[in-house]
Coordinates of C-alpha atoms and ligand atoms in Angstrom, one line a residue:
M18 CA -24.3 17.1 -11.7
N19 CA -21.5 16.9 -14.3
H20 CA -18.0 15.7 -13.6
D21 CA -16.5 19.2 -13.2
D22 CA -19.2 20.3 -10.8
K23 CA -18.9 17.2 -8.7
I24 CA -15.1 17.8 -8.4
I25 CA -15.7 21.5 -7.4
Q26 CA -18.3 20.4 -4.8
A27 CA -15.9 17.9 -3.3
E28 CA -12.9 20.3 -3.3
E29 CA -14.9 22.8 -1.3
V30 CA -15.6 20.2 1.4
L31 CA -11.9 19.2 1.5
K32 CA -10.7 22.7 1.7
S33 CA -13.1 23.6 4.5
K34 CA -12.1 20.6 6.6
H35 CA -8.4 19.9 6.0
E36 CA -6.8 22.5 8.2
E37 CA -8.6 21.2 11.3
I38 CA -8.1 17.6 10.4
R39 CA -4.4 17.8 9.9
K40 CA -4.0 19.0 13.5
T41 CA -5.6 16.0 15.0
K42 CA -3.3 13.6 16.7
W43 CA -3.2 10.6 14.4
Y44 CA -3.0 12.5 11.1
P45 CA 0.3 11.6 9.5
T46 CA 3.1 14.1 9.0
Y47 CA 5.0 12.4 6.2
H48 CA 2.6 9.8 4.7
V49 CA -0.1 10.6 2.1
A50 CA -3.5 10.6 3.7
P51 CA -6.8 12.1 2.5
Q52 CA -7.2 15.8 3.2
A53 CA -10.6 14.8 4.7
G54 CA -12.8 11.8 4.4
W55 CA -12.0 8.3 3.4
M56 CA -9.1 6.7 1.4
N57 CA -8.3 3.2 0.3
D58 CA -6.2 1.8 -2.5
P59 CA -3.4 3.7 -4.2
N60 CA -4.4 4.1 -7.9
G61 CA -2.7 5.4 -11.0
F62 CA 0.8 5.5 -9.4
S63 CA 3.0 6.8 -12.2
F64 CA 6.0 8.9 -13.2
Y65 CA 4.8 11.7 -15.5
N66 CA 6.7 14.7 -16.8
G67 CA 9.4 14.3 -14.1
E68 CA 7.0 13.9 -11.2
Y69 CA 5.5 11.0 -9.3
H70 CA 1.7 11.0 -9.4
L71 CA -0.3 9.1 -6.8
F72 CA -4.1 8.8 -7.1
Y73 CA -6.2 7.0 -4.5
Q74 CA -9.7 5.6 -3.8
H75 CA -11.3 8.5 -2.0
Y76 CA -14.7 9.5 -0.5
P77 CA -14.4 13.2 0.3
F78 CA -17.6 13.6 2.2
S79 CA -17.3 11.2 5.1
P80 CA -14.6 9.0 6.8
Q81 CA -16.6 5.9 5.6
W82 CA -16.2 4.2 2.2
G83 CA -18.8 5.6 -0.3
P84 CA -19.1 6.2 -4.0
M85 CA -15.5 6.3 -5.0
Y86 CA -13.6 9.4 -6.3
W87 CA -9.9 9.5 -7.2
G88 CA -7.9 11.7 -4.9
H89 CA -4.6 12.9 -6.2
A90 CA -1.2 14.0 -4.8
K91 CA 2.2 14.4 -6.5
S92 CA 5.9 14.5 -5.6
R93 CA 9.1 15.3 -7.2
D94 CA 11.2 13.1 -5.0
L95 CA 8.8 10.6 -3.2
A96 CA 9.6 12.3 0.1
S97 CA 7.7 15.7 -0.1
W98 CA 4.1 15.7 -1.4
E99 CA 1.6 18.1 -2.6
H100 CA -2.2 17.6 -2.7
L101 CA -3.9 18.2 -6.1
P102 CA -7.5 18.5 -7.0
I103 CA -9.6 15.3 -7.2
A104 CA -9.0 13.7 -10.6
L105 CA -12.1 11.5 -11.1
A106 CA -15.7 11.7 -9.7
P107 CA -18.5 9.2 -10.3
S108 CA -20.6 11.1 -12.8
E109 CA -21.7 8.9 -15.7
D110 CA -24.2 6.1 -16.0
Y111 CA -21.4 3.6 -16.3
D112 CA -19.5 4.7 -13.1
K113 CA -22.2 6.4 -11.1
D114 CA -21.6 4.3 -7.9
G115 CA -17.9 4.7 -8.0
C116 CA -14.7 5.2 -10.0
F117 CA -13.0 2.0 -8.6
S118 CA -9.3 1.2 -8.6
G119 CA -7.1 1.3 -11.7
S120 CA -3.8 2.5 -13.0
A121 CA -2.1 5.2 -15.2
I122 CA 0.0 5.2 -18.3
Q123 CA 1.7 8.0 -20.2
I124 CA 1.2 8.1 -24.0
D125 CA 3.1 10.9 -25.8
D126 CA 2.6 13.9 -23.4
K127 CA -0.8 12.8 -22.1
L128 CA -1.5 10.9 -18.9
Y129 CA -4.2 8.2 -19.2
L130 CA -6.1 6.6 -16.4
M131 CA -7.8 3.2 -16.7
Y132 CA -10.3 2.4 -14.0
T133 CA -13.3 0.4 -13.1
G134 CA -16.8 2.0 -13.4
N135 CA -19.0 0.5 -10.7
V136 CA -22.8 0.5 -10.7
W137 CA -25.0 -1.2 -8.1
T138 CA -28.0 -3.0 -9.6
G139 CA -29.5 -3.9 -6.3
D140 CA -28.9 -3.8 -2.6
D141 CA -26.8 -7.0 -2.4
H142 CA -23.5 -5.6 -3.3
D143 CA -21.9 -9.0 -3.7
H144 CA -24.3 -10.1 -6.4
Q145 CA -26.0 -7.1 -7.7
L146 CA -23.4 -5.0 -9.4
K147 CA -22.1 -4.1 -12.9
Q148 CA -18.4 -3.4 -13.3
V149 CA -16.9 -2.1 -16.6
Q150 CA -13.5 -0.7 -17.5
C151 CA -13.1 2.9 -18.5
I152 CA -10.4 5.4 -19.5
A153 CA -9.8 9.1 -18.9
S154 CA -7.0 11.4 -20.1
S155 CA -5.3 14.6 -19.3
Q156 CA -2.9 17.0 -20.9
D157 CA -1.6 18.6 -17.7
G158 CA -1.7 15.6 -15.3
I159 CA -4.4 17.4 -13.2
H160 CA -7.6 17.7 -15.1
F161 CA -9.0 14.5 -16.6
T162 CA -11.7 13.9 -19.2
K163 CA -13.5 10.6 -19.4
D164 CA -13.4 9.1 -22.9
E165 CA -16.5 9.2 -25.0
Q166 CA -16.0 5.6 -26.0
N167 CA -16.4 4.5 -22.3
P168 CA -16.7 1.8 -21.2
V169 CA -13.9 0.3 -23.2
I170 CA -14.5 -3.1 -21.7
S171 CA -18.1 -3.5 -21.0
T172 CA -18.7 -7.2 -20.1
A173 CA -16.6 -10.0 -18.5
P174 CA -15.4 -12.6 -21.0
E175 CA -17.2 -15.9 -21.5
G176 CA -15.9 -19.0 -19.7
N177 CA -15.6 -19.8 -16.1
I178 CA -15.3 -16.1 -15.2
H179 CA -17.6 -14.4 -12.7
P180 CA -19.7 -11.9 -14.7
F181 CA -19.7 -9.1 -12.1
H182 CA -16.5 -9.2 -10.0
F183 CA -14.2 -7.9 -12.7
R184 CA -12.1 -4.9 -11.8
D185 CA -8.9 -2.9 -11.0
P186 CA -7.2 -2.7 -14.4
K187 CA -3.4 -2.3 -14.4
V188 CA -2.1 -1.3 -17.8
W189 CA 1.4 -1.4 -19.3
K190 CA 3.0 -1.3 -22.7
K191 CA 5.2 -4.0 -24.3
G192 CA 6.3 -3.8 -27.9
E193 CA 3.4 -2.6 -30.1
H194 CA 0.7 -3.4 -27.5
Y195 CA -0.9 -2.2 -24.4
Y196 CA -1.7 -5.0 -21.9
C197 CA -3.9 -4.9 -18.9
V198 CA -4.7 -7.3 -16.1
L199 CA -7.9 -7.4 -14.2
G200 CA -8.8 -8.9 -10.8
S201 CA -11.5 -11.6 -11.1
K202 CA -12.8 -14.9 -9.8
T203 CA -14.3 -18.1 -11.2
N204 CA -18.0 -18.9 -10.8
Q205 CA -16.8 -21.3 -7.9
N206 CA -15.2 -18.3 -6.1
I207 CA -11.6 -18.9 -6.9
G208 CA -9.4 -15.9 -7.5
Q209 CA -8.0 -15.3 -10.9
I210 CA -6.4 -12.8 -13.2
L211 CA -7.5 -11.8 -16.7
L212 CA -5.1 -10.6 -19.3
Y213 CA -6.1 -8.2 -22.2
R214 CA -4.3 -6.7 -25.1
S215 CA -5.0 -3.5 -27.1
K216 CA -3.4 -1.3 -29.7
D217 CA -5.1 1.9 -28.6
L218 CA -6.5 1.5 -25.0
V219 CA -10.0 1.5 -26.5
D220 CA -10.4 -1.8 -28.4
W221 CA -9.4 -4.6 -26.0
E222 CA -9.0 -8.2 -26.8
F223 CA -9.3 -10.8 -24.0
M224 CA -6.3 -13.0 -24.2
N225 CA -6.6 -15.5 -21.4
V226 CA -6.9 -16.2 -17.7
A227 CA -3.3 -15.5 -16.8
A228 CA -3.4 -17.2 -13.4
T229 CA -5.9 -18.9 -11.2
G230 CA -5.6 -19.8 -7.5
T231 CA -5.1 -23.4 -6.4
G232 CA -5.5 -24.5 -2.8
N233 CA -5.6 -21.8 -0.1
F234 CA -5.6 -18.8 -2.4
G235 CA -8.8 -16.9 -1.6
Y236 CA -12.1 -16.3 -3.3
M237 CA -11.3 -13.2 -5.3
W238 CA -8.1 -11.5 -6.4
E239 CA -8.1 -7.7 -6.3
C240 CA -5.7 -5.1 -7.7
P241 CA -3.3 -7.2 -9.8
D242 CA -0.1 -5.7 -11.1
I243 CA 2.4 -7.4 -13.5
F244 CA 5.9 -6.1 -14.0
N245 CA 9.4 -7.4 -14.8
I246 CA 12.4 -7.3 -12.7
D247 CA 15.7 -8.8 -14.0
G248 CA 13.9 -10.8 -16.6
Q249 CA 11.4 -12.3 -14.2
D250 CA 7.6 -11.5 -14.4
I251 CA 6.1 -10.7 -11.1
L252 CA 2.4 -10.8 -10.4
L253 CA 1.4 -8.8 -7.4
M254 CA -2.2 -9.2 -6.2
S255 CA -4.5 -8.9 -3.2
P256 CA -6.3 -12.2 -2.5
Q257 CA -9.4 -11.9 -0.4
G258 CA -10.1 -14.6 2.1
M259 CA -7.0 -16.8 2.4
A260 CA -7.2 -18.9 5.6
P261 CA -4.6 -18.5 8.3
E262 CA -1.7 -21.0 8.1
G263 CA 0.6 -21.0 11.2
Y264 CA 1.6 -17.4 11.7
M265 CA 0.8 -16.4 8.1
Y266 CA -2.4 -14.9 6.6
H267 CA -4.0 -13.6 9.8
N268 CA -5.3 -10.4 8.1
L269 CA -8.7 -10.4 6.6
H270 CA -7.1 -10.1 3.1
Q271 CA -3.5 -10.5 2.0
S272 CA -1.1 -8.9 -0.5
G273 CA 1.5 -10.9 -2.1
Y274 CA 3.2 -12.0 -5.3
V275 CA 4.3 -14.9 -7.5
V276 CA 7.4 -14.9 -9.7
G277 CA 7.4 -16.5 -13.1
K278 CA 7.2 -16.0 -16.8
L279 CA 4.3 -14.4 -18.7
D280 CA 3.9 -15.9 -22.2
Y281 CA 2.8 -12.9 -24.2
E282 CA 1.4 -15.2 -27.0
T283 CA -0.8 -17.5 -24.9
G284 CA -1.4 -15.0 -22.1
I285 CA -0.5 -17.5 -19.4
L286 CA 1.7 -16.8 -16.5
E287 CA 3.7 -19.9 -15.3
H288 CA 4.7 -19.1 -11.8
G289 CA 6.1 -20.3 -8.4
P290 CA 4.5 -20.1 -5.0
F291 CA 2.7 -17.2 -3.3
Q292 CA 4.8 -15.0 -1.1
L293 CA 3.7 -12.3 1.2
L294 CA 4.6 -8.7 0.5
D295 CA 4.4 -7.6 4.1
Y296 CA 4.1 -9.5 7.4
G297 CA 2.3 -6.8 9.3
F298 CA -1.3 -5.9 9.8
D299 CA -2.0 -3.2 7.3
V300 CA -0.8 -3.5 3.8
Y301 CA -3.4 -3.9 1.0
A302 CA -3.8 -3.2 -2.7
P303 CA -0.2 -2.5 -3.5
Q304 CA 0.6 -0.8 -6.8
T305 CA 3.9 -0.2 -8.5
T306 CA 5.4 2.1 -11.0
V307 CA 8.8 2.4 -12.7
D308 CA 10.6 5.6 -12.7
E309 CA 13.3 7.4 -14.8
Q310 CA 16.0 5.5 -13.0
G311 CA 14.3 2.2 -13.8
R312 CA 13.5 1.5 -10.2
R313 CA 10.3 -0.5 -9.4
I314 CA 8.6 1.4 -6.6
V315 CA 5.6 0.0 -4.6
L316 CA 3.2 1.6 -2.2
S317 CA 0.1 0.3 -0.6
W318 CA -3.0 1.2 1.3
M319 CA -1.9 1.2 5.0
N320 CA -5.1 -0.2 6.4
M321 CA -7.1 -3.3 6.2
W322 CA -10.8 -3.8 5.3
E323 CA -13.1 -4.1 8.2
S324 CA -10.3 -3.2 10.7
E325 CA -11.2 -0.6 13.3
M326 CA -10.0 2.9 12.2
P327 CA -10.1 5.2 15.2
E328 CA -9.1 8.2 13.1
Q329 CA -12.6 8.1 11.7
K330 CA -13.7 10.1 14.7
Y331 CA -11.6 12.9 13.4
E332 CA -13.3 12.9 10.0
W333 CA -10.6 11.1 8.0
A334 CA -9.5 7.5 7.4
G335 CA -6.7 5.8 5.6
A336 CA -3.1 6.4 4.6
I337 CA -0.6 5.2 2.1
T338 CA 2.7 3.4 3.0
L339 CA 6.1 5.0 2.4
P340 CA 7.2 4.4 -1.2
R341 CA 9.5 1.4 -1.3
V342 CA 12.0 0.1 -3.9
M343 CA 11.7 -3.5 -4.9
T344 CA 14.6 -5.7 -6.1
L345 CA 14.5 -9.4 -6.8
E346 CA 17.0 -11.7 -5.0
N347 CA 16.9 -15.5 -5.3
G348 CA 13.2 -15.4 -6.4
T349 CA 12.1 -13.1 -3.5
L350 CA 11.4 -9.4 -3.4
R351 CA 13.6 -7.3 -1.2
I352 CA 11.8 -4.1 -0.2
S353 CA 13.5 -1.0 1.1
P354 CA 12.3 2.6 1.8
V355 CA 13.2 4.9 -1.1
P356 CA 16.6 6.6 -0.3
E357 CA 15.1 10.0 -1.0
L358 CA 13.4 9.8 2.4
K359 CA 16.7 10.8 3.8
S360 CA 15.9 14.3 2.8
L361 CA 13.3 14.4 5.6
R362 CA 15.9 13.6 8.3
K363 CA 16.8 16.1 10.9
D364 CA 18.4 16.1 14.4
K365 CA 20.5 13.0 14.2
V366 CA 21.4 11.1 17.4
A367 CA 23.8 8.2 17.2
Y368 CA 25.3 5.6 19.5
E369 CA 27.7 2.7 19.1
R370 CA 28.5 -0.5 21.0
I371 CA 26.0 -0.4 23.9
Q372 CA 25.7 -3.5 26.0
V373 CA 22.1 -4.3 27.0
N374 CA 21.0 -6.9 29.5
G375 CA 17.4 -6.0 30.6
N376 CA 16.1 -2.6 29.8
E377 CA 17.9 0.3 28.2
L378 CA 16.9 3.9 27.4
L379 CA 19.1 6.0 25.3
P380 CA 19.0 9.8 25.8
K381 CA 17.2 11.6 22.9
V382 CA 16.1 8.3 21.3
D383 CA 12.4 8.9 21.4
G384 CA 9.5 10.5 19.5
S385 CA 6.5 10.0 17.3
F386 CA 7.9 11.0 13.9
V387 CA 11.1 8.9 13.9
E388 CA 13.4 7.1 11.6
L389 CA 15.6 4.6 13.5
K390 CA 18.3 2.3 12.3
V391 CA 19.7 -0.3 14.7
T392 CA 22.1 -3.2 14.2
I393 CA 21.9 -5.6 17.1
D394 CA 24.4 -8.4 17.9
A395 CA 22.2 -11.1 19.4
K396 CA 25.1 -12.6 21.5
D397 CA 23.4 -15.4 23.5
A398 CA 20.1 -13.6 24.3
T399 CA 16.9 -15.6 23.9
Q400 CA 14.7 -12.6 23.2
F401 CA 15.4 -9.0 22.4
G402 CA 13.9 -6.0 20.7
L403 CA 12.5 -2.6 21.3
K404 CA 9.3 -0.9 22.5
V405 CA 8.2 2.3 20.7
R406 CA 5.5 4.9 21.5
V407 CA 6.0 3.9 25.1
N408 CA 4.1 5.7 28.0
E409 CA 4.5 3.8 31.2
D410 CA 1.9 5.9 33.1
L411 CA -0.7 5.0 30.5
G412 CA 0.6 1.5 30.0
E413 CA 1.1 2.1 26.3
E414 CA 3.8 0.4 24.2
T415 CA 4.2 -1.2 20.8
V416 CA 6.6 -4.1 21.0
L417 CA 8.9 -5.4 18.2
Y418 CA 11.1 -8.3 19.2
Y419 CA 13.0 -11.3 18.0
D420 CA 13.1 -14.7 19.6
T421 CA 16.3 -16.6 18.8
R422 CA 14.7 -19.9 19.7
T423 CA 11.8 -19.7 17.3
K424 CA 13.6 -17.4 14.8
V425 CA 10.5 -15.2 14.6
I426 CA 10.1 -11.5 14.8
T427 CA 6.9 -10.3 16.5
F428 CA 5.0 -7.0 16.2
N429 CA 2.7 -6.7 19.1
R430 CA 0.1 -3.9 19.2
D431 CA -2.0 -5.2 22.1
N432 CA -1.0 -2.2 24.3
S433 CA -0.5 0.3 21.5
G434 CA -3.4 2.6 22.6
A435 CA -6.7 2.9 20.9
G436 CA -7.7 0.7 17.9
P437 CA -7.1 -2.8 16.7
K438 CA -4.9 -5.1 18.7
G439 CA -3.0 -8.4 18.1
I440 CA 0.3 -9.7 16.9
R441 CA 1.9 -10.5 13.6
Q442 CA 5.0 -12.5 13.1
A443 CA 7.6 -13.1 10.4
P444 CA 10.3 -15.8 10.1
V445 CA 13.7 -14.1 10.1
E446 CA 17.3 -15.6 10.1
L447 CA 20.0 -13.6 11.8
I448 CA 22.9 -12.6 9.6
D449 CA 26.2 -13.5 11.5
N450 CA 24.1 -13.5 14.6
K451 CA 23.0 -9.9 13.9
L452 CA 19.6 -8.3 13.3
H453 CA 19.2 -5.1 11.3
L454 CA 16.1 -3.1 11.9
H455 CA 15.1 0.0 10.0
L456 CA 12.0 1.6 11.5
F457 CA 9.7 4.5 10.5
L458 CA 7.2 5.9 13.0
D459 CA 4.6 8.4 12.1
S460 CA 1.6 9.7 14.2
S461 CA -0.3 6.4 13.7
S462 CA 1.9 4.0 11.9
V463 CA 4.9 1.6 12.2
E464 CA 6.9 0.4 9.2
L465 CA 9.7 -2.0 10.1
F466 CA 12.2 -3.1 7.4
I467 CA 14.1 -6.2 8.6
N468 CA 17.6 -7.2 7.4
E469 CA 17.8 -4.7 4.6
G470 CA 14.3 -5.3 3.4
E471 CA 14.3 -9.1 3.5
K472 CA 11.0 -8.8 5.4
V473 CA 8.7 -5.9 6.1
M474 CA 6.1 -5.4 8.8
T475 CA 3.6 -2.6 8.6
G476 CA 0.8 -1.6 11.0
R477 CA -1.3 1.2 12.1
I478 CA -1.3 2.1 15.8
Y479 CA -3.2 4.8 17.7
P480 CA -1.2 5.8 20.8
N481 CA -1.6 8.9 22.9
E482 CA 0.3 11.9 21.7
E483 CA 2.4 11.8 24.8
S484 CA 3.5 8.2 24.2
I485 CA 6.9 8.9 22.7
G486 CA 9.3 6.6 24.6
I487 CA 11.6 4.1 22.9
Q488 CA 13.2 1.3 25.0
F489 CA 15.5 -1.5 24.1
F490 CA 15.2 -4.7 26.0
S491 CA 16.7 -8.2 26.1
E492 CA 16.6 -11.5 28.0
G493 CA 20.3 -12.2 28.1
E494 CA 23.0 -10.0 26.8
I495 CA 22.9 -8.2 23.4
E496 CA 25.0 -5.4 22.0
L497 CA 23.6 -2.5 20.1
L498 CA 26.4 -2.2 17.6
K499 CA 25.0 0.9 16.0
V500 CA 21.9 3.1 16.7
E501 CA 21.0 6.0 14.5
K502 CA 17.9 8.1 15.1
W503 CA 16.4 11.0 13.2
T504 CA 13.3 13.1 13.6
V505 CA 11.4 13.0 10.3
A506 CA 10.3 16.4 9.0
G507 CA 6.8 16.9 7.7
A508 CA 6.4 16.1 4.0
F509 CA 3.5 18.5 3.0
Ligands
FRU619 C1 -9.6 -3.1 -3.1 C2 -10.9 -2.7 -3.7 C3 -10.9 -2.8 -5.2 C4 -11.9 -1.9 -5.7 C5 -11.8 -0.8 -4.6 C6 -13.1 -0.1 -4.3 O1 -9.4 -2.6 -1.8 O2 -12.0 -3.5 -3.2 O3 -11.0 -4.1 -5.7 O4 -11.7 -1.4 -6.9 O5 -11.2 -1.4 -3.5 O6 -12.9 1.0 -3.5

């Protein structure tokens, strides 16, 4: 079947299933999720002709990962979204087992996608595969044509570079050249990033291994992204297989970054230590773009490989985090939800100066589609926080709390409902003995921004629809200096 026919076939399936799927209980109301079937990494996130385009790894025919297509949605304001037809389908000899992750770039008035063509050469998918880099382009940002010169990078470079695991191009322009980074590993299974240069997106020259892991840094780095904020080069990547250290790195794979300086002559990135992008359960394969206002915006797959995904029983799987703005402060990224999300706010409820010692319920502070901002004075409490998606009859709750002795914030989903359990933790310093929490709840997700985006914790939860309570609690006295709660309107 040719590319166009494959897209038509997939679109028919999506159209026939979406209306039913979107009514099921864990389907998000304001996060991008597949209309039906499977989703993983965000791809091709870009600002094109005044709109944000978001593509994603997608298998339209079942809620399990399969030969990858590129799903597509767009937004004018990063708050409301519209689904668009599938952009890429696996249709050629060089990508027949999947159009894997990649990125987008606008050249003149065309939108170009650069992606990895994947072909299995045997049943052992770790060792029997061929990955090549390809491009496709579009005049309208909707219909894409694969380039006749594909693949534009057909073999991994010589040297201590694994010949098969070689994927996820992120492309950008600087000066006269296009550059792209690829995820890769050495033959000894150490994650690394490859840097290429081109004048036309077709002829690519391998420049160097821009960075290689040392120590506990995983066996493969996926989905690299390099960008500049305030004169610093930041490499964002997703290392597979870092070992847990204290309360860090408990997910199967991590997403994080290093800050440094990329030498565009040698192709080497000198950089500082690895820092986590998110301290929760479910952030992987982040990708960024820059918009008209010069903001660096990131979003990620809001799941984790091999984690249980209870939504699969409703014929869909996967969602994308809220878009977040990144700024750099003292060598660390500060990450905040984009302000445009305010346009989805409705039915504001607010409180001030509420003393809590034990448990506290605030009238009208509840719900499943919620934005909540709270400033808490810790006073002399030892522990305090809030429970969301609470249902006492069912024993369901998702707990977010701070311990003033350990200076750690904990996200506990042991009693969240169906699905994966466990805790994740993040070190947090109070500011003048105060904690700022900014929380977004959707049907099956929690995104917690701590102290104005100093730390973020993201996780999927699968509560009962009736579990909508929110409770504040403390051991010792605290004061809720300010509580603001909105219902979040649907974004589609
Ligand atoms: C990351 C990843 C990428 C790959 C894609 C396949 O989650 O494994 O490296 O391109 O997913 O769907």
